């Protein structure tokens, strides 16, 4: 079986989802190529071409009307060549609205032979939509954990010392880049009104900035002033740049935390949940998309992102679960349901079904 992942492998990626999946597939003796350029130019007769994020096909750059036509033409060529197309639906739509990119999403979701969903919410959402053809095979393969990729044995005291966090704190980690002002307000307000004496907010990418007509330096200065006031008054540590947390530092952030806060106002999936489960952390998150589904199935608190009181109830529930050693249960759930070996086997099973045309029954 020869498969092309339409994904550009680099040493700088901050997302191990595809990298770890490809490695596991190769370990099981599948022949895997990984390249965006090959998606556009290769005449190799692959059995499967597996698309992940639509943005990846354009190397996360801008998309023009010409690109829309180019993609349609290329997909028709691949399908006419007998190549089967698989798409993992990480997002229901782009994070940032762009009409051309939205059209790219539609083309892919209407053209592939199979769509992998990370949860039932995504699958049901797709099946209810009239835009999806009945010939497309929908299946569910959950987000795997990255066991073996991170040091999960770091001492919490060591992690907190490294990050400058008092050891006696109840640390709430809001990880990943905040995408909009609404997410910032949601986290800040819920944290401020959360009644816990030893609370500590760890939000490494809370504030990011971009060039404006006022200039980057002024924006940065104003943010710095606010951050210092906020940190001193409410016991928090935030960063004010756009840099991602390195793979070497990431385990220290997870280990230093007690609760992981999924800070999305609108979301389909979150890789931070499997990450938190791997590090034996309690997770709270919005009861929307596949996120709410995974949190409920694993016994972690959910909230309504439009309600600060709902978030605070989830935080209190999270503290209670933390004291009951819920993190160990989360790890056990992840090992049983989200191991990379299990998830890889589900991918291989799906690939075989698509190639042989036996896609009338679920692969799970």
GROMACS .gro file of C-alpha atoms in nm:
model
  364
    1UNK     CA    1   0.000   0.000   0.000
    2UNK     CA    2   0.147   0.334  -0.110
    3UNK     CA    3   0.014   0.647   0.058
    4UNK     CA    4   0.085   1.017   0.022
    5UNK     CA    5   0.016   1.248   0.313
    6UNK     CA    6  -0.045   1.598   0.176
    7UNK     CA    7   0.162   1.740   0.457
    8UNK     CA    8   0.505   1.903   0.470
    9UNK     CA    9   0.718   1.737   0.736
   10UNK     CA   10   0.958   1.980   0.904
   11UNK     CA   11   1.162   1.991   1.224
   12UNK     CA   12   0.980   2.307   1.332
   13UNK     CA   13   0.625   2.173   1.364
   14UNK     CA   14   0.442   2.241   1.691
   15UNK     CA   15   0.179   1.979   1.610
   16UNK     CA   16   0.279   1.614   1.633
   17UNK     CA   17  -0.051   1.476   1.506
   18UNK     CA   18   0.058   1.392   1.152
   19UNK     CA   19   0.425   1.334   1.232
   20UNK     CA   20   0.348   1.070   1.494
   21UNK     CA   21   0.080   0.904   1.278
   22UNK     CA   22   0.314   0.879   0.980
   23UNK     CA   23   0.588   0.727   1.197
   24UNK     CA   24   0.349   0.469   1.337
   25UNK     CA   25   0.222   0.378   0.989
   26UNK     CA   26   0.579   0.339   0.866
   27UNK     CA   27   0.658   0.122   1.168
   28UNK     CA   28   0.377  -0.107   1.048
   29UNK     CA   29   0.553  -0.132   0.711
   30UNK     CA   30   0.330   0.097   0.506
   31UNK     CA   31   0.501   0.297   0.233
   32UNK     CA   32   0.435   0.661   0.322
   33UNK     CA   33   0.542   0.979   0.144
   34UNK     CA   34   0.473   1.316   0.305
   35UNK     CA   35   0.481   1.625   0.085
   36UNK     CA   36   0.264   1.914  -0.028
   37UNK     CA   37   0.466   1.952  -0.347
   38UNK     CA   38   0.403   1.590  -0.444
   39UNK     CA   39   0.030   1.644  -0.398
   40UNK     CA   40   0.040   1.908  -0.671
   41UNK     CA   41   0.296   1.765  -0.911
   42UNK     CA   42   0.352   1.392  -0.871
   43UNK     CA   43   0.237   1.138  -1.129
   44UNK     CA   44   0.305   0.849  -0.890
   45UNK     CA   45   0.008   0.611  -0.869
   46UNK     CA   46  -0.063   0.628  -0.498
   47UNK     CA   47  -0.332   0.406  -0.351
   48UNK     CA   48  -0.437   0.678  -0.109
   49UNK     CA   49  -0.375   1.050  -0.077
   50UNK     CA   50  -0.454   1.165   0.276
   51UNK     CA   51  -0.534   1.534   0.323
   52UNK     CA   52  -0.519   1.689   0.669
   53UNK     CA   53  -0.570   2.067   0.696
   54UNK     CA   54  -0.684   2.234   0.371
   55UNK     CA   55  -0.457   2.528   0.454
   56UNK     CA   56  -0.159   2.294   0.442
   57UNK     CA   57  -0.209   2.246   0.066
   58UNK     CA   58  -0.126   2.615   0.021
   59UNK     CA   59   0.145   2.614   0.289
   60UNK     CA   60  -0.075   2.828   0.514
   61UNK     CA   61  -0.057   3.125   0.279
   62UNK     CA   62  -0.330   3.326   0.112
   63UNK     CA   63  -0.569   3.153  -0.130
   64UNK     CA   64  -0.678   3.312  -0.459
   65UNK     CA   65  -0.963   3.234  -0.700
   66UNK     CA   66  -0.703   3.080  -0.928
   67UNK     CA   67  -0.606   2.847  -0.644
   68UNK     CA   68  -0.967   2.730  -0.616
   69UNK     CA   69  -0.969   2.633  -0.984
   70UNK     CA   70  -0.625   2.477  -0.950
   71UNK     CA   71  -0.741   2.255  -0.662
   72UNK     CA   72  -1.058   2.143  -0.842
   73UNK     CA   73  -0.856   2.054  -1.151
   74UNK     CA   74  -0.596   1.864  -0.950
   75UNK     CA   75  -0.849   1.664  -0.750
   76UNK     CA   76  -1.033   1.565  -1.069
   77UNK     CA   77  -0.704   1.449  -1.218
   78UNK     CA   78  -0.616   1.242  -0.912
   79UNK     CA   79  -0.958   1.079  -0.897
   80UNK     CA   80  -0.956   1.003  -1.270
   81UNK     CA   81  -0.621   0.835  -1.211
   82UNK     CA   82  -0.788   0.595  -0.968
   83UNK     CA   83  -0.636   0.744  -0.653
   84UNK     CA   84  -0.858   0.739  -0.344
   85UNK     CA   85  -0.874   1.056  -0.136
   86UNK     CA   86  -0.910   1.063   0.245
   87UNK     CA   87  -0.963   1.377   0.451
   88UNK     CA   88  -0.929   1.419   0.829
   89UNK     CA   89  -1.176   1.684   0.939
   90UNK     CA   90  -0.982   1.877   1.203
   91UNK     CA   91  -1.199   2.187   1.160
   92UNK     CA   92  -1.549   2.247   1.027
   93UNK     CA   93  -1.433   2.579   0.881
   94UNK     CA   94  -1.119   2.795   0.880
   95UNK     CA   95  -1.028   2.964   1.210
   96UNK     CA   96  -1.018   3.298   1.031
   97UNK     CA   97  -1.290   3.377   0.778
   98UNK     CA   98  -1.175   3.390   0.420
   99UNK     CA   99  -1.425   3.324   0.139
  100UNK     CA  100  -1.168   3.160  -0.088
  101UNK     CA  101  -1.044   2.932   0.187
  102UNK     CA  102  -1.402   2.842   0.281
  103UNK     CA  103  -1.452   2.739  -0.081
  104UNK     CA  104  -1.139   2.523  -0.059
  105UNK     CA  105  -1.290   2.347   0.244
  106UNK     CA  106  -1.611   2.279   0.047
  107UNK     CA  107  -1.425   2.141  -0.252
  108UNK     CA  108  -1.228   1.896  -0.039
  109UNK     CA  109  -1.524   1.783   0.170
  110UNK     CA  110  -1.734   1.724  -0.142
  111UNK     CA  111  -1.465   1.548  -0.344
  112UNK     CA  112  -1.294   1.295  -0.119
  113UNK     CA  113  -1.383   0.927  -0.092
  114UNK     CA  114  -1.379   0.923   0.287
  115UNK     CA  115  -1.387   1.174   0.573
  116UNK     CA  116  -1.232   1.085   0.907
  117UNK     CA  117  -1.403   1.253   1.200
  118UNK     CA  118  -1.244   1.280   1.543
  119UNK     CA  119  -1.583   1.243   1.712
  120UNK     CA  120  -1.952   1.176   1.656
  121UNK     CA  121  -2.046   1.543   1.666
  122UNK     CA  122  -1.842   1.610   1.353
  123UNK     CA  123  -1.982   1.306   1.173
  124UNK     CA  124  -2.343   1.392   1.257
  125UNK     CA  125  -2.286   1.755   1.159
  126UNK     CA  126  -2.160   1.642   0.820
  127UNK     CA  127  -2.436   1.393   0.756
  128UNK     CA  128  -2.705   1.652   0.832
  129UNK     CA  129  -2.562   1.888   0.574
  130UNK     CA  130  -2.702   1.863   0.221
  131UNK     CA  131  -2.367   1.955   0.070
  132UNK     CA  132  -2.219   1.611   0.145
  133UNK     CA  133  -2.259   1.341  -0.116
  134UNK     CA  134  -2.396   1.006  -0.002
  135UNK     CA  135  -2.108   0.832  -0.176
  136UNK     CA  136  -1.859   0.976   0.077
  137UNK     CA  137  -1.773   0.728   0.350
  138UNK     CA  138  -1.776   0.888   0.697
  139UNK     CA  139  -1.601   0.721   0.987
  140UNK     CA  140  -1.473   0.807   1.334
  141UNK     CA  141  -1.110   0.773   1.439
  142UNK     CA  142  -1.024   0.963   1.759
  143UNK     CA  143  -0.728   1.191   1.820
  144UNK     CA  144  -0.435   0.982   1.947
  145UNK     CA  145  -0.202   1.063   2.235
  146UNK     CA  146   0.170   1.130   2.195
  147UNK     CA  147   0.301   0.863   2.430
  148UNK     CA  148   0.680   0.844   2.406
  149UNK     CA  149   0.720   1.187   2.249
  150UNK     CA  150   0.735   1.390   2.572
  151UNK     CA  151   0.895   1.343   2.911
  152UNK     CA  152   0.596   1.280   3.139
  153UNK     CA  153   0.808   1.205   3.446
  154UNK     CA  154   0.926   1.558   3.530
  155UNK     CA  155   0.874   1.651   3.895
  156UNK     CA  156   0.603   1.916   3.938
  157UNK     CA  157   0.816   2.118   4.179
  158UNK     CA  158   1.098   2.123   3.924
  159UNK     CA  159   0.859   2.235   3.649
  160UNK     CA  160   0.716   2.516   3.862
  161UNK     CA  161   1.061   2.638   3.963
  162UNK     CA  162   1.167   2.647   3.599
  163UNK     CA  163   0.860   2.854   3.504
  164UNK     CA  164   0.867   3.079   3.812
  165UNK     CA  165   0.546   2.950   3.971
  166UNK     CA  166   0.499   2.923   4.351
  167UNK     CA  167   0.488   2.558   4.454
  168UNK     CA  168   0.176   2.592   4.668
  169UNK     CA  169  -0.039   2.719   4.380
  170UNK     CA  170  -0.339   2.564   4.212
  171UNK     CA  171  -0.222   2.616   3.853
  172UNK     CA  172  -0.473   2.660   3.571
  173UNK     CA  173  -0.313   2.623   3.228
  174UNK     CA  174  -0.473   2.783   2.922
  175UNK     CA  175  -0.249   2.652   2.647
  176UNK     CA  176  -0.217   2.746   2.282
  177UNK     CA  177  -0.256   3.076   2.102
  178UNK     CA  178  -0.563   3.280   2.191
  179UNK     CA  179  -0.737   3.340   1.859
  180UNK     CA  180  -0.957   3.638   1.939
  181UNK     CA  181  -1.054   3.898   2.199
  182UNK     CA  182  -1.355   3.692   2.309
  183UNK     CA  183  -1.135   3.406   2.426
  184UNK     CA  184  -0.915   3.645   2.623
  185UNK     CA  185  -1.215   3.800   2.799
  186UNK     CA  186  -1.365   3.457   2.875
  187UNK     CA  187  -1.049   3.333   3.046
  188UNK     CA  188  -0.963   3.655   3.228
  189UNK     CA  189  -1.312   3.713   3.368
  190UNK     CA  190  -1.371   3.355   3.473
  191UNK     CA  191  -1.028   3.347   3.638
  192UNK     CA  192  -1.081   3.678   3.820
  193UNK     CA  193  -1.418   3.566   3.958
  194UNK     CA  194  -1.298   3.215   4.043
  195UNK     CA  195  -1.288   3.204   4.423
  196UNK     CA  196  -0.972   3.010   4.502
  197UNK     CA  197  -0.712   3.161   4.732
  198UNK     CA  198  -0.405   2.993   4.585
  199UNK     CA  199  -0.504   3.009   4.217
  200UNK     CA  200  -0.244   3.079   3.950
  201UNK     CA  201  -0.316   3.133   3.578
  202UNK     CA  202  -0.055   3.008   3.333
  203UNK     CA  203  -0.139   3.139   2.986
  204UNK     CA  204   0.174   3.130   2.767
  205UNK     CA  205   0.012   3.281   2.456
  206UNK     CA  206  -0.262   3.500   2.598
  207UNK     CA  207  -0.143   3.819   2.433
  208UNK     CA  208  -0.023   3.837   2.076
  209UNK     CA  209   0.007   4.148   1.868
  210UNK     CA  210   0.047   4.251   1.506
  211UNK     CA  211   0.147   4.560   1.318
  212UNK     CA  212  -0.110   4.840   1.327
  213UNK     CA  213  -0.110   5.202   1.224
  214UNK     CA  214  -0.008   5.284   1.581
  215UNK     CA  215   0.302   5.069   1.552
  216UNK     CA  216   0.399   4.745   1.719
  217UNK     CA  217   0.603   4.911   1.996
  218UNK     CA  218   0.310   5.111   2.136
  219UNK     CA  219   0.078   4.811   2.136
  220UNK     CA  220   0.347   4.605   2.306
  221UNK     CA  221   0.405   4.873   2.570
  222UNK     CA  222   0.036   4.899   2.656
  223UNK     CA  223   0.004   4.520   2.679
  224UNK     CA  224   0.311   4.506   2.904
  225UNK     CA  225   0.157   4.755   3.145
  226UNK     CA  226  -0.169   4.560   3.162
  227UNK     CA  227   0.013   4.229   3.205
  228UNK     CA  228   0.219   4.353   3.499
  229UNK     CA  229  -0.090   4.488   3.675
  230UNK     CA  230  -0.282   4.168   3.607
  231UNK     CA  231   0.000   3.936   3.715
  232UNK     CA  232   0.064   4.120   4.040
  233UNK     CA  233  -0.302   4.152   4.139
  234UNK     CA  234  -0.435   3.812   4.033
  235UNK     CA  235  -0.135   3.577   4.053
  236UNK     CA  236  -0.070   3.482   3.694
  237UNK     CA  237   0.204   3.437   3.440
  238UNK     CA  238   0.139   3.521   3.077
  239UNK     CA  239   0.357   3.578   2.775
  240UNK     CA  240   0.305   3.861   2.530
  241UNK     CA  241   0.449   3.735   2.205
  242UNK     CA  242   0.344   3.510   1.921
  243UNK     CA  243   0.614   3.249   1.965
  244UNK     CA  244   0.499   2.893   2.018
  245UNK     CA  245   0.609   2.700   2.325
  246UNK     CA  246   0.899   2.477   2.221
  247UNK     CA  247   0.866   2.099   2.227
  248UNK     CA  248   1.135   2.093   2.498
  249UNK     CA  249   0.945   2.334   2.723
  250UNK     CA  250   0.597   2.196   2.660
  251UNK     CA  251   0.622   1.914   2.921
  252UNK     CA  252   0.712   2.170   3.188
  253UNK     CA  253   0.392   2.367   3.124
  254UNK     CA  254   0.173   2.056   3.142
  255UNK     CA  255   0.355   1.919   3.445
  256UNK     CA  256   0.336   2.252   3.631
  257UNK     CA  257  -0.042   2.263   3.590
  258UNK     CA  258  -0.322   2.106   3.790
  259UNK     CA  259  -0.611   2.194   3.559
  260UNK     CA  260  -0.603   2.245   3.182
  261UNK     CA  261  -0.852   2.503   3.054
  262UNK     CA  262  -0.959   2.464   2.688
  263UNK     CA  263  -1.018   2.832   2.618
  264UNK     CA  264  -1.211   2.810   2.294
  265UNK     CA  265  -1.538   2.994   2.243
  266UNK     CA  266  -1.601   2.807   1.919
  267UNK     CA  267  -1.427   2.481   1.832
  268UNK     CA  268  -1.465   2.138   1.675
  269UNK     CA  269  -1.156   1.954   1.806
  270UNK     CA  270  -0.871   2.024   2.045
  271UNK     CA  271  -0.542   1.837   2.055
  272UNK     CA  272  -0.484   1.985   2.400
  273UNK     CA  273  -0.731   1.740   2.554
  274UNK     CA  274  -0.539   1.421   2.460
  275UNK     CA  275  -0.223   1.607   2.564
  276UNK     CA  276  -0.370   1.685   2.907
  277UNK     CA  277  -0.492   1.325   2.949
  278UNK     CA  278  -0.144   1.198   2.866
  279UNK     CA  279   0.005   1.420   3.138
  280UNK     CA  280  -0.255   1.301   3.391
  281UNK     CA  281  -0.426   1.639   3.417
  282UNK     CA  282  -0.789   1.728   3.480
  283UNK     CA  283  -0.938   1.915   3.182
  284UNK     CA  284  -1.227   2.159   3.158
  285UNK     CA  285  -1.360   2.281   2.826
  286UNK     CA  286  -1.664   2.404   2.633
  287UNK     CA  287  -1.947   2.159   2.576
  288UNK     CA  288  -1.936   2.209   2.201
  289UNK     CA  289  -1.816   2.007   1.903
  290UNK     CA  290  -1.612   1.694   1.958
  291UNK     CA  291  -1.453   1.870   2.255
  292UNK     CA  292  -1.759   1.837   2.478
  293UNK     CA  293  -1.806   1.479   2.361
  294UNK     CA  294  -1.452   1.372   2.458
  295UNK     CA  295  -1.463   1.554   2.792
  296UNK     CA  296  -1.793   1.394   2.887
  297UNK     CA  297  -1.680   1.047   2.777
  298UNK     CA  298  -1.363   1.078   2.984
  299UNK     CA  299  -1.548   1.220   3.286
  300UNK     CA  300  -1.409   1.575   3.279
  301UNK     CA  301  -1.609   1.897   3.342
  302UNK     CA  302  -1.765   2.098   3.060
  303UNK     CA  303  -1.905   2.450   3.049
  304UNK     CA  304  -2.106   2.695   2.845
  305UNK     CA  305  -1.847   2.940   2.704
  306UNK     CA  306  -2.103   3.222   2.706
  307UNK     CA  307  -2.153   3.193   3.085
  308UNK     CA  308  -1.886   3.292   3.338
  309UNK     CA  309  -2.084   3.121   3.615
  310UNK     CA  310  -2.089   2.799   3.412
  311UNK     CA  311  -1.712   2.818   3.366
  312UNK     CA  312  -1.660   2.878   3.737
  313UNK     CA  313  -1.873   2.574   3.822
  314UNK     CA  314  -1.656   2.369   3.588
  315UNK     CA  315  -1.343   2.507   3.756
  316UNK     CA  316  -1.476   2.415   4.101
  317UNK     CA  317  -1.568   2.069   3.973
  318UNK     CA  318  -1.220   2.041   3.824
  319UNK     CA  319  -1.058   2.126   4.158
  320UNK     CA  320  -1.269   1.861   4.329
  321UNK     CA  321  -1.171   1.600   4.069
  322UNK     CA  322  -0.806   1.703   4.098
  323UNK     CA  323  -0.819   1.634   4.472
  324UNK     CA  324  -0.969   1.291   4.394
  325UNK     CA  325  -0.670   1.208   4.172
  326UNK     CA  326  -0.880   1.216   3.855
  327UNK     CA  327  -0.564   1.268   3.649
  328UNK     CA  328  -0.469   0.902   3.689
  329UNK     CA  329  -0.811   0.798   3.556
  330UNK     CA  330  -0.762   1.032   3.261
  331UNK     CA  331  -0.431   0.868   3.177
  332UNK     CA  332  -0.588   0.521   3.196
  333UNK     CA  333  -0.870   0.635   2.965
  334UNK     CA  334  -0.618   0.770   2.715
  335UNK     CA  335  -0.410   0.452   2.713
  336UNK     CA  336  -0.718   0.236   2.660
  337UNK     CA  337  -0.893   0.446   2.395
  338UNK     CA  338  -0.641   0.680   2.232
  339UNK     CA  339  -0.315   0.489   2.196
  340UNK     CA  340  -0.125   0.553   1.873
  341UNK     CA  341  -0.109   0.179   1.800
  342UNK     CA  342  -0.489   0.147   1.814
  343UNK     CA  343  -0.546   0.463   1.610
  344UNK     CA  344  -0.294   0.353   1.347
  345UNK     CA  345  -0.470   0.019   1.307
  346UNK     CA  346  -0.801   0.202   1.252
  347UNK     CA  347  -0.636   0.407   0.974
  348UNK     CA  348  -0.496   0.095   0.807
  349UNK     CA  349  -0.835  -0.076   0.829
  350UNK     CA  350  -0.999   0.227   0.667
  351UNK     CA  351  -0.739   0.247   0.389
  352UNK     CA  352  -0.793  -0.119   0.302
  353UNK     CA  353  -1.171  -0.079   0.295
  354UNK     CA  354  -1.150   0.222   0.063
  355UNK     CA  355  -0.905   0.054  -0.173
  356UNK     CA  356  -1.117  -0.259  -0.196
  357UNK     CA  357  -1.440  -0.061  -0.216
  358UNK     CA  358  -1.584  -0.223   0.098
  359UNK     CA  359  -1.712   0.090   0.267
  360UNK     CA  360  -2.073  -0.002   0.335
  361UNK     CA  361  -2.021  -0.072   0.704
  362UNK     CA  362  -1.848   0.121   0.981
  363UNK     CA  363  -1.479   0.059   1.040
  364UNK     CA  364  -1.543   0.073   1.415
   0.00000   0.00000   0.00000
